[in-house]
Tab-separated table of C-alpha atoms in Angstrom:
chain	number	residue	atom	x	y	z
A	1	MET	CA	-52.264	134.846	101.846
A	2	ILE	CA	-49.431	133.088	101.988
A	3	THR	CA	-49.521	129.565	100.717
A	4	LYS	CA	-48.687	126.620	103.619
A	5	ARG	CA	-45.739	124.265	101.671
A	6	ILE	CA	-46.144	120.269	101.522
A	7	ILE	CA	-42.108	118.546	101.283
A	8	PRO	CA	-41.411	115.836	100.693
A	9	CYS	CA	-37.490	114.331	102.221
A	10	LEU	CA	-35.325	112.176	100.722
A	11	ASP	CA	-32.922	110.712	103.835
A	12	ILE	CA	-30.172	109.533	102.081
A	13	LYS	CA	-27.261	106.387	102.915
A	14	ASP	CA	-24.780	105.577	101.243
A	15	GLY	CA	-26.002	106.629	97.769
A	16	ARG	CA	-29.842	105.627	98.531
A	17	VAL	CA	-33.303	106.708	99.535
A	18	VAL	CA	-33.656	105.229	103.705
A	19	LYS	CA	-35.846	106.070	106.931
A	20	GLY	CA	-36.304	104.577	109.927
A	21	VAL	CA	-38.161	105.389	113.249
A	22	ASN	CA	-37.255	107.652	116.048
A	23	PHE	CA	-34.031	107.830	113.639
A	24	GLU	CA	-33.675	104.130	113.872
A	25	GLY	CA	-34.053	101.177	112.657
A	26	ILE	CA	-32.949	102.421	108.798
A	27	ARG	CA	-34.284	100.650	105.896
A	28	THR	CA	-33.355	101.330	102.466
A	29	VAL	CA	-36.426	102.804	100.669
A	30	ALA	CA	-35.666	103.282	97.320
A	31	ASP	CA	-32.942	105.824	94.380
A	32	PRO	CA	-33.237	108.853	95.215
A	33	VAL	CA	-33.164	110.798	91.336
A	34	GLU	CA	-36.038	108.395	90.885
A	35	MET	CA	-37.948	109.053	93.606
A	36	ALA	CA	-36.851	113.773	93.336
A	37	ARG	CA	-38.469	113.284	89.397
A	38	PHE	CA	-41.378	112.112	90.754
A	39	TYR	CA	-42.377	114.221	93.837
A	40	ASN	CA	-41.013	116.610	91.217
A	41	GLU	CA	-43.770	115.792	89.290
A	42	GLN	CA	-46.556	115.384	91.899
A	43	GLY	CA	-46.612	118.942	92.800
A	44	ALA	CA	-43.890	119.162	96.322
A	45	ASP	CA	-43.792	123.237	97.179
A	46	GLU	CA	-39.902	121.832	97.974
A	47	LEU	CA	-37.377	119.448	97.981
A	48	VAL	CA	-35.381	118.102	101.380
A	49	PHE	CA	-32.207	115.431	100.718
A	50	TYR	CA	-30.304	114.799	103.817
A	51	ASP	CA	-27.138	112.664	103.594
A	52	ILE	CA	-27.931	111.383	106.989
A	53	THR	CA	-24.339	109.984	108.189
A	54	ALA	CA	-22.185	112.100	106.767
A	55	SER	CA	-21.822	113.860	110.606
A	56	ALA	CA	-21.359	110.842	111.901
A	57	GLU	CA	-19.558	108.978	109.282
A	58	GLY	CA	-17.267	112.600	109.885
A	59	ARG	CA	-17.183	112.384	105.661
A	60	SER	CA	-18.697	114.959	102.494
A	61	LEU	CA	-21.927	115.143	101.530
A	62	PHE	CA	-22.632	113.149	98.486
A	63	THR	CA	-21.934	115.451	95.765
A	64	ASP	CA	-22.861	113.504	92.441
A	65	VAL	CA	-26.229	111.306	93.997
A	66	LEU	CA	-26.940	115.514	94.855
A	67	ARG	CA	-25.955	116.789	91.397
A	68	GLU	CA	-28.036	113.464	89.854
A	69	VAL	CA	-30.881	114.473	91.810
A	70	ALA	CA	-30.703	118.602	91.234
A	71	ARG	CA	-31.153	117.713	87.681
A	72	GLN	CA	-34.658	115.769	88.192
A	73	VAL	CA	-35.527	118.448	90.121
A	74	PHE	CA	-37.364	122.020	89.051
A	75	ILE	CA	-38.581	122.921	92.885
A	76	PRO	CA	-36.157	124.508	95.781
A	77	LEU	CA	-34.157	122.841	97.116
A	78	THR	CA	-32.834	121.962	100.421
A	79	VAL	CA	-29.666	120.410	100.949
A	80	GLY	CA	-28.241	119.266	104.101
A	81	GLY	CA	-25.481	116.920	105.601
A	82	ALA	CA	-22.252	117.983	106.652
A	83	ILE	CA	-22.379	121.484	106.678
A	84	SER	CA	-19.864	122.531	109.195
A	85	SER	CA	-18.019	125.231	106.570
A	86	LEU	CA	-18.231	127.563	104.114
A	87	GLU	CA	-16.387	126.354	101.459
A	88	ASP	CA	-19.416	123.229	102.185
A	89	PHE	CA	-21.741	125.584	101.778
A	90	ASP	CA	-20.705	126.709	98.395
A	91	ARG	CA	-19.971	122.964	97.124
A	92	VAL	CA	-23.364	122.032	97.597
A	93	LEU	CA	-24.472	125.358	96.371
A	94	LYS	CA	-22.521	124.875	93.484
A	95	CYS	CA	-24.412	121.441	92.951
A	96	GLY	CA	-27.171	122.646	92.594
A	97	ALA	CA	-28.730	123.212	95.982
A	98	ASP	CA	-31.249	126.496	96.787
A	99	LYS	CA	-30.498	126.724	100.295
A	100	VAL	CA	-28.733	125.147	102.749
A	101	SER	CA	-29.340	123.556	106.055
A	102	VAL	CA	-26.954	122.920	108.870
A	103	ASN	CA	-27.414	120.886	111.698
A	104	THR	CA	-24.537	119.716	113.677
A	105	GLY	CA	-22.302	122.019	112.184
A	106	ALA	CA	-23.192	124.760	113.776
A	107	ILE	CA	-23.355	123.709	117.059
A	108	ALA	CA	-19.607	122.922	116.845
A	109	ASN	CA	-19.676	126.090	115.318
A	110	PRO	CA	-22.694	128.891	115.807
A	111	GLY	CA	-20.543	131.724	114.224
A	112	LEU	CA	-21.169	129.388	110.635
A	113	ILE	CA	-25.309	130.996	110.666
A	114	ARG	CA	-24.392	134.638	110.673
A	115	ALA	CA	-21.036	133.676	108.155
A	116	ALA	CA	-23.473	131.554	105.851
A	117	ALA	CA	-25.626	134.778	105.720
A	118	GLU	CA	-24.305	137.225	105.497
A	119	ARG	CA	-22.762	135.847	102.336
A	120	TYR	CA	-25.697	134.258	100.187
A	121	GLY	CA	-28.552	135.296	102.089
A	122	ASN	CA	-30.630	134.251	105.444
A	123	GLN	CA	-32.981	133.120	102.590
A	124	CYS	CA	-30.399	130.137	101.849
A	125	VAL	CA	-29.132	129.502	105.605
A	126	VAL	CA	-31.534	127.307	107.081
A	127	LEU	CA	-31.040	125.614	110.124
A	128	SER	CA	-32.157	121.993	110.932
A	129	MET	CA	-32.772	121.151	114.706
A	130	ASP	CA	-33.438	117.507	115.818
A	131	ILE	CA	-34.930	117.806	119.372
A	132	LYS	CA	-35.937	115.411	121.593
A	133	ARG	CA	-37.544	115.017	125.024
A	134	VAL	CA	-34.992	115.020	127.977
A	135	ASP	CA	-36.174	116.048	131.744
A	136	GLY	CA	-39.164	117.465	130.795
A	137	GLY	CA	-37.218	119.659	128.636
A	138	PHE	CA	-36.972	119.571	124.743
A	139	HIS	CA	-33.042	118.773	124.133
A	140	LEU	CA	-31.039	119.398	121.178
A	141	PHE	CA	-29.202	116.486	119.388
A	142	ALA	CA	-26.190	116.261	117.293
A	143	LYS	CA	-24.352	113.979	114.619
A	144	GLY	CA	-27.716	112.534	112.920
A	145	GLY	CA	-29.834	112.351	116.496
A	146	ARG	CA	-27.263	110.169	117.831
A	147	VAL	CA	-25.472	112.651	120.653
A	148	ASP	CA	-27.248	114.590	123.421
A	149	THR	CA	-26.123	118.175	123.176
A	150	GLY	CA	-27.531	119.354	126.385
A	151	ILE	CA	-28.573	122.844	124.707
A	152	ASP	CA	-32.021	124.140	125.010
A	153	ALA	CA	-33.490	123.964	121.690
A	154	LEU	CA	-35.805	126.632	122.709
A	155	GLU	CA	-32.868	128.628	123.745
A	156	TRP	CA	-31.029	127.037	120.555
A	157	ALA	CA	-34.231	128.053	117.862
A	158	ALA	CA	-34.069	131.500	119.225
A	159	ARG	CA	-29.856	132.555	118.974
A	160	GLY	CA	-30.295	130.589	115.328
A	161	GLU	CA	-32.942	133.354	114.316
A	162	ALA	CA	-30.473	135.898	116.333
A	163	GLU	CA	-27.316	135.068	114.381
A	164	GLY	CA	-29.521	135.089	110.576
A	165	ALA	CA	-30.776	131.074	109.923
A	166	GLY	CA	-34.036	132.514	107.535
A	167	GLU	CA	-35.660	129.146	108.269
A	168	LEU	CA	-36.188	126.359	111.247
A	169	VAL	CA	-36.598	122.964	110.975
A	170	ALA	CA	-38.024	121.256	113.475
A	171	ASN	CA	-36.966	117.414	113.626
A	172	SER	CA	-38.921	115.549	116.965
A	173	ILE	CA	-37.187	112.541	117.291
A	174	ASP	CA	-40.117	111.146	119.889
A	175	THR	CA	-42.276	111.592	116.613
A	176	ASP	CA	-40.119	110.645	113.787
A	177	GLY	CA	-41.903	107.656	111.501
A	178	VAL	CA	-44.332	106.891	114.534
A	179	LYS	CA	-46.969	108.326	112.249
A	180	ASN	CA	-49.032	109.186	114.978
A	181	GLY	CA	-49.055	113.241	114.030
A	182	PHE	CA	-46.524	115.550	114.310
A	183	ASP	CA	-45.112	116.975	117.715
A	184	LEU	CA	-47.739	119.610	118.030
A	185	GLU	CA	-46.692	121.324	121.899
A	186	LEU	CA	-42.820	121.482	120.962
A	187	LEU	CA	-44.025	123.459	117.495
A	188	GLU	CA	-45.968	125.505	119.327
A	189	ALA	CA	-43.636	126.804	121.590
A	190	LEU	CA	-41.023	127.143	119.382
A	191	SER	CA	-43.294	129.731	117.254
A	192	ARG	CA	-43.855	131.544	120.686
A	193	ARG	CA	-40.145	131.288	120.639
A	194	VAL	CA	-39.148	132.709	117.038
A	195	SER	CA	-40.281	134.582	113.711
A	196	ILE	CA	-38.442	133.017	111.097
A	197	PRO	CA	-40.743	130.322	108.554
A	198	ILE	CA	-40.895	126.705	111.173
A	199	ILE	CA	-40.725	123.623	108.617
A	200	ALA	CA	-42.645	121.078	111.172
A	201	SER	CA	-40.665	117.530	110.416
A	202	GLY	CA	-41.984	113.883	112.285
A	203	GLY	CA	-45.250	111.860	112.871
A	204	ALA	CA	-47.050	113.091	109.958
A	205	GLY	CA	-49.311	109.578	109.209
A	206	SER	CA	-52.522	111.070	107.619
A	207	MET	CA	-54.293	114.010	105.648
A	208	GLU	CA	-55.493	115.235	109.050
A	209	ASP	CA	-52.698	115.960	111.227
A	210	PHE	CA	-51.854	118.019	108.521
A	211	ARG	CA	-54.116	120.476	108.842
A	212	SER	CA	-54.001	120.306	112.419
A	213	LEU	CA	-50.572	120.911	111.717
A	214	PHE	CA	-51.232	124.540	109.879
A	215	ALA	CA	-54.319	125.372	112.182
A	216	LEU	CA	-50.795	126.494	114.244
A	217	PRO	CA	-49.269	129.877	114.675
A	218	GLY	CA	-46.192	130.037	112.956
A	219	VAL	CA	-45.794	127.180	110.783
A	220	ASP	CA	-45.392	128.032	106.999
A	221	ALA	CA	-44.608	124.220	106.180
A	222	GLY	CA	-44.739	119.993	107.082
A	223	LEU	CA	-42.121	117.743	105.961
A	224	ALA	CA	-42.788	113.911	105.585
A	225	ALA	CA	-40.897	110.826	104.282
A	226	SER	CA	-42.853	107.368	105.211
A	227	ILE	CA	-46.191	108.674	103.854
A	228	PHE	CA	-44.734	109.535	100.399
A	229	HIS	CA	-42.196	107.271	99.537
A	230	PHE	CA	-44.860	104.726	100.544
A	231	LYS	CA	-47.971	106.340	98.893
A	232	GLU	CA	-49.595	105.816	101.667
A	233	VAL	CA	-50.665	110.018	100.575
A	234	SER	CA	-50.727	111.272	97.076
A	235	ILE	CA	-49.470	115.055	97.762
A	236	ARG	CA	-51.715	116.228	95.117
A	237	ASP	CA	-54.511	114.752	97.199
A	238	LEU	CA	-53.216	116.472	100.245
A	239	LYS	CA	-52.467	119.284	98.663
A	240	GLN	CA	-56.467	119.505	97.447
A	241	TYR	CA	-57.333	118.525	100.451
A	242	LEU	CA	-55.953	121.373	102.603
A	243	SER	CA	-57.451	123.479	99.709
A	244	GLU	CA	-61.000	121.965	100.078
A	245	ASN	CA	-60.202	122.584	104.493
A	246	GLY	CA	-59.099	126.575	103.510
A	247	ILE	CA	-55.824	126.297	104.052
A	248	ALA	CA	-54.030	128.234	100.884
A	249	MET	CA	-52.110	125.844	98.761
A	250	ARG	CA	-50.179	126.675	96.154
A	251	LEU	CA	-52.209	123.713	93.354
C-alpha cells in the first residue's frame, strides 16, 4: 500500500520563516535552518521550501539559506521561488534540492515544464498552483497569489500533467491559514482532472482535517505550516493517529 505523506512547509521571506492568512498579513515565525532540523527529527516525510516573495520582487531565490537547510535534512526537499528557467532548476538542484516547484515561471512559459521534465525527469518537476474562487470557478493566481491570471485552474492542472509535471501542489488561497480544514471541493475537482500525485495545501487546523483529506481519492500528501510551526500538532502524533485510523503512513 502506498503511504500518505505529511509535509511541513517553510515559507521564506528575507531569510526567515513567515506565515500569513489567505496569503496576507505575513509575520515572522522562526529561523529556517532550525526548523528544517526540527522537522527532519520529527519524522516529516518531505520538506517544502518556498521563497514566497522572490517572483514578486523580481529577484533570485535565497540560495545561501537553501544550502544550509539542505544540510539539515535527510528527507526529500522541494524548493520553489522565482523558478523561470532551466538555469534556475539547475542552480536550486545544485544547492541540495531533490525537486523543484515551479509556479509563476510556468505560467509565463508553459514550455518550461516539458523542458525541465525532459532534462531532469518528471519526478523532479512539481507544478505549484495558487488557486482562488472567482465568479463560481477556480482561478489560477501568480506572483505569490497577488495576480489573478484569469486562467481556469483545473484546465491548467491538466495541461501541467500533459507537459510532464510529476506532482501537483494545490495551494488554496481561500483556506490558507484559516485552519478550518483543507479545500476538499477544490481537491476533489482536481483529482477528477489529473492522475499525478496531488499535494494539498491550505487550511489544516487539526489531525481530523488530515483524516478527512486522505479520504479523498487522488490526494497523496498533506502540506501545512501554522499547526506544525506553532506546535499545535506534532507530526509524530499526527502520523500515529492517521495510522490508527487505517491510513497508511511511514512511521
